[in-house]
PDB file of C-alpha atoms in Angstrom:
ATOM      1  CA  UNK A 282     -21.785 -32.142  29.288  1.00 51.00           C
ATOM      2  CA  UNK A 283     -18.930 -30.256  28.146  1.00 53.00           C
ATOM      3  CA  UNK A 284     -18.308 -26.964  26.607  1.00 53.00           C
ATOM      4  CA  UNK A 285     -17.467 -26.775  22.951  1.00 51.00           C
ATOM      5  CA  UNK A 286     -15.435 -23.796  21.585  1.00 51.00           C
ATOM      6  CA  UNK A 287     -14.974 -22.746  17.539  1.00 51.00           C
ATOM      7  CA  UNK A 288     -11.409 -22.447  16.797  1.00 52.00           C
ATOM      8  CA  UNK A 289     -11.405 -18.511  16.001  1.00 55.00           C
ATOM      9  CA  UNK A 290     -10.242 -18.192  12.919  1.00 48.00           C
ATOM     10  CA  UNK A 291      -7.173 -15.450  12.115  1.00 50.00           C
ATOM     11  CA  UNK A 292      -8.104 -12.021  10.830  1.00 58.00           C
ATOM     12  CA  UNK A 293      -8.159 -11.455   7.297  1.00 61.00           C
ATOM     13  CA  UNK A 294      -4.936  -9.248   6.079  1.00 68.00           C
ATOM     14  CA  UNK A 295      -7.043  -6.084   5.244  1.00 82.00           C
ATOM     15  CA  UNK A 296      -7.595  -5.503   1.553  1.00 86.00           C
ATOM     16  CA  UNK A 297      -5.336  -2.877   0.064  1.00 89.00           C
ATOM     17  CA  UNK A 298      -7.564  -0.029  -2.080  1.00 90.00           C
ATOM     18  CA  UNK A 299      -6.272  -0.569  -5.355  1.00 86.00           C
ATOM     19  CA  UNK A 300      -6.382  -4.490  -4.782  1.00 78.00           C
ATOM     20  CA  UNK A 301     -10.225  -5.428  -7.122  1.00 70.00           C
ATOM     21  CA  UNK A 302     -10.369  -8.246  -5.067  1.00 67.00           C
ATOM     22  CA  UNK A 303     -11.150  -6.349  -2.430  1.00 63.00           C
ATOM     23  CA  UNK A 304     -11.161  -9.257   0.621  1.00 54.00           C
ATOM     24  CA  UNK A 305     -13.237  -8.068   3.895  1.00 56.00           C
ATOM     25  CA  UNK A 306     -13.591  -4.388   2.499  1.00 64.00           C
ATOM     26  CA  UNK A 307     -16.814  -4.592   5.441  1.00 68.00           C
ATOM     27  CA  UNK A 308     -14.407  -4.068   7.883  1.00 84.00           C
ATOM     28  CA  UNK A 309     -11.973  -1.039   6.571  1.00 90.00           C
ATOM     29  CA  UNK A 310     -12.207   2.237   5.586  1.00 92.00           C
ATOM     30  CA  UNK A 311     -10.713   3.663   2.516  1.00 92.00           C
ATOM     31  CA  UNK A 312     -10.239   7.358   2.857  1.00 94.00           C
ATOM     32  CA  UNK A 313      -8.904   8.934  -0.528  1.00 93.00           C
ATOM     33  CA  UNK A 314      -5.904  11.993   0.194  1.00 92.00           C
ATOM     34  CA  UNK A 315      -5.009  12.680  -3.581  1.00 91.00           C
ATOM     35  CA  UNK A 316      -4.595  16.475  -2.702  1.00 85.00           C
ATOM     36  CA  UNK A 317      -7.929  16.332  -0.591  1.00 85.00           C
ATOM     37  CA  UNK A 318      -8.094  17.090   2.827  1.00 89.00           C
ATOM     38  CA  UNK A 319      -8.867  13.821   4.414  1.00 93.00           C
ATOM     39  CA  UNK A 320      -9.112  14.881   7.976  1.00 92.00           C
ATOM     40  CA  UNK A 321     -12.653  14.610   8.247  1.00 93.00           C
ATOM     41  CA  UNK A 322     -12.851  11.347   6.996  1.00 94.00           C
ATOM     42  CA  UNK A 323     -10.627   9.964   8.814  1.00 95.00           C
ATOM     43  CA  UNK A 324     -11.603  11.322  12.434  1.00 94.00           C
ATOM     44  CA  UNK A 325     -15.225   9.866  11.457  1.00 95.00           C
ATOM     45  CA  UNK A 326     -14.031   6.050  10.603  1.00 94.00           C
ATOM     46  CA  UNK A 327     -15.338   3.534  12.639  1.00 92.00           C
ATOM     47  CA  UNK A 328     -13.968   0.360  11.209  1.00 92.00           C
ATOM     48  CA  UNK A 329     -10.830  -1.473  12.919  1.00 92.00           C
ATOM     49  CA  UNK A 330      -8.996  -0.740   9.987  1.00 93.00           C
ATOM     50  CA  UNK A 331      -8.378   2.653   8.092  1.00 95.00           C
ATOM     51  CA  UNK A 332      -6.324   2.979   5.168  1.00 95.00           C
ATOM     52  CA  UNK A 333      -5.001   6.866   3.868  1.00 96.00           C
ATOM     53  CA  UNK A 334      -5.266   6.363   0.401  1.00 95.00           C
ATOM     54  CA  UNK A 335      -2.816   9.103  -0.971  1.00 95.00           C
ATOM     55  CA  UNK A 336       0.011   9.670  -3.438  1.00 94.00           C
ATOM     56  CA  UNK A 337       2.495  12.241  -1.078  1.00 93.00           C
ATOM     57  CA  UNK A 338       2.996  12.483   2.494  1.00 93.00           C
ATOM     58  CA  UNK A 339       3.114  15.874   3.925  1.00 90.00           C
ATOM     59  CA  UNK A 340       4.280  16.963   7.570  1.00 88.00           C
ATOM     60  CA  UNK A 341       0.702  16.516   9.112  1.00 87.00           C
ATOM     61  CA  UNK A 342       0.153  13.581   7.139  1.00 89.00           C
ATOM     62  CA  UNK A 343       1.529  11.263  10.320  1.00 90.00           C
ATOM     63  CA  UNK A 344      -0.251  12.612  13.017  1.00 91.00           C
ATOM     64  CA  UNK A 345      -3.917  11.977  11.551  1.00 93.00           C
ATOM     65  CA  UNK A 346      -6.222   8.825  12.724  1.00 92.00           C
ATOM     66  CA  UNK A 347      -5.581   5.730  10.741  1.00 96.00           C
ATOM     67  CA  UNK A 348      -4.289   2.323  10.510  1.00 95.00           C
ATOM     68  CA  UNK A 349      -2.464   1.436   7.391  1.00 96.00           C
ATOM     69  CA  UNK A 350      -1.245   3.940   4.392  1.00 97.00           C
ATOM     70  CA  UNK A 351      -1.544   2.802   0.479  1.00 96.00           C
ATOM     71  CA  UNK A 352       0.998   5.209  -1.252  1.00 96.00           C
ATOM     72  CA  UNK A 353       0.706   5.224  -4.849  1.00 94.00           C
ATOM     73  CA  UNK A 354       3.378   6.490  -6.504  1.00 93.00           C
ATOM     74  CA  UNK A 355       4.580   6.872 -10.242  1.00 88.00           C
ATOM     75  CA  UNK A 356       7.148   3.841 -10.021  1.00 81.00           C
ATOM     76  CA  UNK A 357       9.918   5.350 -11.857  1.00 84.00           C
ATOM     77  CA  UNK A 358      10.317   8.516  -9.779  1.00 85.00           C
ATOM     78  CA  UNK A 359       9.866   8.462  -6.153  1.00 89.00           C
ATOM     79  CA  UNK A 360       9.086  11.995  -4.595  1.00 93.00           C
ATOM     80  CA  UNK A 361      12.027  12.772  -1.936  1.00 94.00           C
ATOM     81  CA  UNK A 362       9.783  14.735   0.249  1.00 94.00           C
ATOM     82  CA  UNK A 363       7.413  12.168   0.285  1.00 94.00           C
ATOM     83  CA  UNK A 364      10.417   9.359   0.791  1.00 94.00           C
ATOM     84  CA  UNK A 365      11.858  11.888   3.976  1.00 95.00           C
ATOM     85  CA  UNK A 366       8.642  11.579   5.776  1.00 95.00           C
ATOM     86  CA  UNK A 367       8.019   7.718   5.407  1.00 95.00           C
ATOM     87  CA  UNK A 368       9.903   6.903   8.658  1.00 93.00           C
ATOM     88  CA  UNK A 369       7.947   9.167  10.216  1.00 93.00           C
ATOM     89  CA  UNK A 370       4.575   6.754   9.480  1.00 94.00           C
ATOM     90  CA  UNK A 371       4.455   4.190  12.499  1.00 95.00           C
ATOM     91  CA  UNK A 372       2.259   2.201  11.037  1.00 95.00           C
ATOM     92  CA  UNK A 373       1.780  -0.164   8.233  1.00 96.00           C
ATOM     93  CA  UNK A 374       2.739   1.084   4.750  1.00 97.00           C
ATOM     94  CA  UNK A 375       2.004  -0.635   0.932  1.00 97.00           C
ATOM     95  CA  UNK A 376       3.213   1.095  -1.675  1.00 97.00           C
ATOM     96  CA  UNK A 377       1.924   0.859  -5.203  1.00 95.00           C
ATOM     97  CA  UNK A 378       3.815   1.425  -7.656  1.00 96.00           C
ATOM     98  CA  UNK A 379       2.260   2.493 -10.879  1.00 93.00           C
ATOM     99  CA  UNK A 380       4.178   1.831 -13.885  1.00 94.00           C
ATOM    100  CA  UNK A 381       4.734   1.517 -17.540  1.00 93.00           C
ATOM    101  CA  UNK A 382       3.646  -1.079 -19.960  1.00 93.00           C
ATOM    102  CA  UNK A 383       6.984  -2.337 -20.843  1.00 93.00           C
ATOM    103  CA  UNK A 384       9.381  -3.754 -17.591  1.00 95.00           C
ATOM    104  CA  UNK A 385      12.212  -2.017 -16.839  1.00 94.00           C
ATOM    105  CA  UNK A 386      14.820  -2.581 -13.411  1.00 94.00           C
ATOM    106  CA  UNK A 387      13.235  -1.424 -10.069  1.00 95.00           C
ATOM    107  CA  UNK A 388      15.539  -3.397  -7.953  1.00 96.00           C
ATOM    108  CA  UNK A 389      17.165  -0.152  -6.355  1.00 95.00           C
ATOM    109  CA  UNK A 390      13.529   1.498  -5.895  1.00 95.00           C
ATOM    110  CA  UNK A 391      13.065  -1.455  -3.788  1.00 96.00           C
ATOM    111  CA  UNK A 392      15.882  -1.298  -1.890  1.00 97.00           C
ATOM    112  CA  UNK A 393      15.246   2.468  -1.048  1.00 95.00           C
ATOM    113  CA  UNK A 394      11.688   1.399   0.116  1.00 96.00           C
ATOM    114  CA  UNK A 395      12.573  -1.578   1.857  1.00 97.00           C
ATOM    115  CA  UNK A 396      14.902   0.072   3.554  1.00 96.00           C
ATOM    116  CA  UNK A 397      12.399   2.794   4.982  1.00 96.00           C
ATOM    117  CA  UNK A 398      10.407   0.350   6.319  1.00 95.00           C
ATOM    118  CA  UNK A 399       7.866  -0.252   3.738  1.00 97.00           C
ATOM    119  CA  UNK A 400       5.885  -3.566   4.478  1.00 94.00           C
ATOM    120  CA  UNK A 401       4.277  -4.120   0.824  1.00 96.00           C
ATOM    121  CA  UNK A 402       4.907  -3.259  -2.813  1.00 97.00           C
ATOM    122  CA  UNK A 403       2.434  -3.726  -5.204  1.00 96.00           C
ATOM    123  CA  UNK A 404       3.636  -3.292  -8.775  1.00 96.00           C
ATOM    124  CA  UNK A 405       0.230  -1.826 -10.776  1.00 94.00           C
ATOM    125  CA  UNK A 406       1.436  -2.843 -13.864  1.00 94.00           C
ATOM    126  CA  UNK A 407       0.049  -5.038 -17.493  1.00 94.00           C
ATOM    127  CA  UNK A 408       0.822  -8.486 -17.662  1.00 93.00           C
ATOM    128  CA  UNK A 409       4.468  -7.779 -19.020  1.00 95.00           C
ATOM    129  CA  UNK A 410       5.685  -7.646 -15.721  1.00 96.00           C
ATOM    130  CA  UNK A 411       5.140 -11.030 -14.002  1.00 95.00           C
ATOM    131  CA  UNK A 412       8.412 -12.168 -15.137  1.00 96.00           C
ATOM    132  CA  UNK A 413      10.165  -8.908 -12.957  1.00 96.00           C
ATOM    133  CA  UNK A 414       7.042  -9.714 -10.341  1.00 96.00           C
ATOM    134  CA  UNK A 415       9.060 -13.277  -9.734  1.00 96.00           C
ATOM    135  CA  UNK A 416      12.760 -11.620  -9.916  1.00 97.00           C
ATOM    136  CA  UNK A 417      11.926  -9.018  -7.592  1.00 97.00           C
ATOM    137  CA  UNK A 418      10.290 -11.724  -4.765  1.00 97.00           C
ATOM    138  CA  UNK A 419      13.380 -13.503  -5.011  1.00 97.00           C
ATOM    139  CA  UNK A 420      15.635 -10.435  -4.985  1.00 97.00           C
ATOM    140  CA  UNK A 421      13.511  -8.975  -1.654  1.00 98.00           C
ATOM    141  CA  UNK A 422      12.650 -12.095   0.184  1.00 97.00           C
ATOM    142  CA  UNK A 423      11.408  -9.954   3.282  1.00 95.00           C
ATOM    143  CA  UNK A 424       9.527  -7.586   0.950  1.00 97.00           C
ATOM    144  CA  UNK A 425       6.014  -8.094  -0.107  1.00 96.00           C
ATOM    145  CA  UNK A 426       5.765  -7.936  -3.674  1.00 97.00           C
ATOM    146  CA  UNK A 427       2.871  -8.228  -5.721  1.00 94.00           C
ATOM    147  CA  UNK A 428       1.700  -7.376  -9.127  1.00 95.00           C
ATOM    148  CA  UNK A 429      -1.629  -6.459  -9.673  1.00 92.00           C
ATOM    149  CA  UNK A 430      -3.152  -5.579 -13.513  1.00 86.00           C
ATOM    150  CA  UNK A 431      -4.140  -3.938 -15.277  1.00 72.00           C
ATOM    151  CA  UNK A 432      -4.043  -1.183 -13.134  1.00 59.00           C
ATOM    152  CA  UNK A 433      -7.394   0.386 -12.805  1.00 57.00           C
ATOM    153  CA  UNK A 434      -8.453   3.853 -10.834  1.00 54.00           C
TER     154      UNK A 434
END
């Protein structure tokens, strides 16, 4: 009699902390910076993935224990110390960018982030926006970019 094996099935992308779908949220951590210290937090996760959930990046900011960072930043000014430091994350980053009812042109704050070696933006933004959502996919094919709305926190 022979030996039957399940096909293992891939791992689920891990579920970004402003995404309400949320995905396999049983097997991340979301630690919140937002001016806290997260340290703590983050030495104490036990999950195979651990998302820094901030809005800057400071010099420490790379060295601490985690997996994937979730910027969220005001989409229509980028902070340049934050934007210096990015390079310095070797690890997953998804940017959110949070941003104003009506639509306006983002394609060079794409570029910029693209270009630092972000691997996801997600475009918080109303329902306004899917039109730009579709320009900006075709405009960054290597990019991931998503909208997600309304934006809720």
């Amino acid at each position: 009699m022979g030996v039957t094996h399940r096909a293992e099935l891939p791992p689920a992308p891990p579920a970004e902390p402003w995404d309400p779908e949320g995905g396999a949220r049983h097997r991340q951590t979301v630690v919140r910076g937002f001016g806290n210290n997260p340290a703590s937090a983050l030495a104490t996760a036990v999950t195979p993935v651990v998302w820094l959930w901030t809005d800057r990046l400071r010099d420490h900011d790379a060295a601490w224990r985690y997996t994937h960072l979730a910027l969220e930043l005001p989409g229509l000014r980028l902070p340049v110390a934050t934007l210096e430091r990015l390079p310095q994350i070797l690890r997953p980053v998804h940017v959110g960018l949070r941003l104003p009812p009506e639509p306006c042109d983002l394609r060079t704050v794409l570029h910029v982030l693209q270009t630092l070696g972000v691997s996801a933006v997600v475009l918080l933004a109303p329902d306004p926006w899917i039109e730009a959502e579709t320009s900006l996919r075709a405009a960054f094919p290597t990019l991931d970019v998503r909208r997600i709305g309304p934006p809720l926190r």
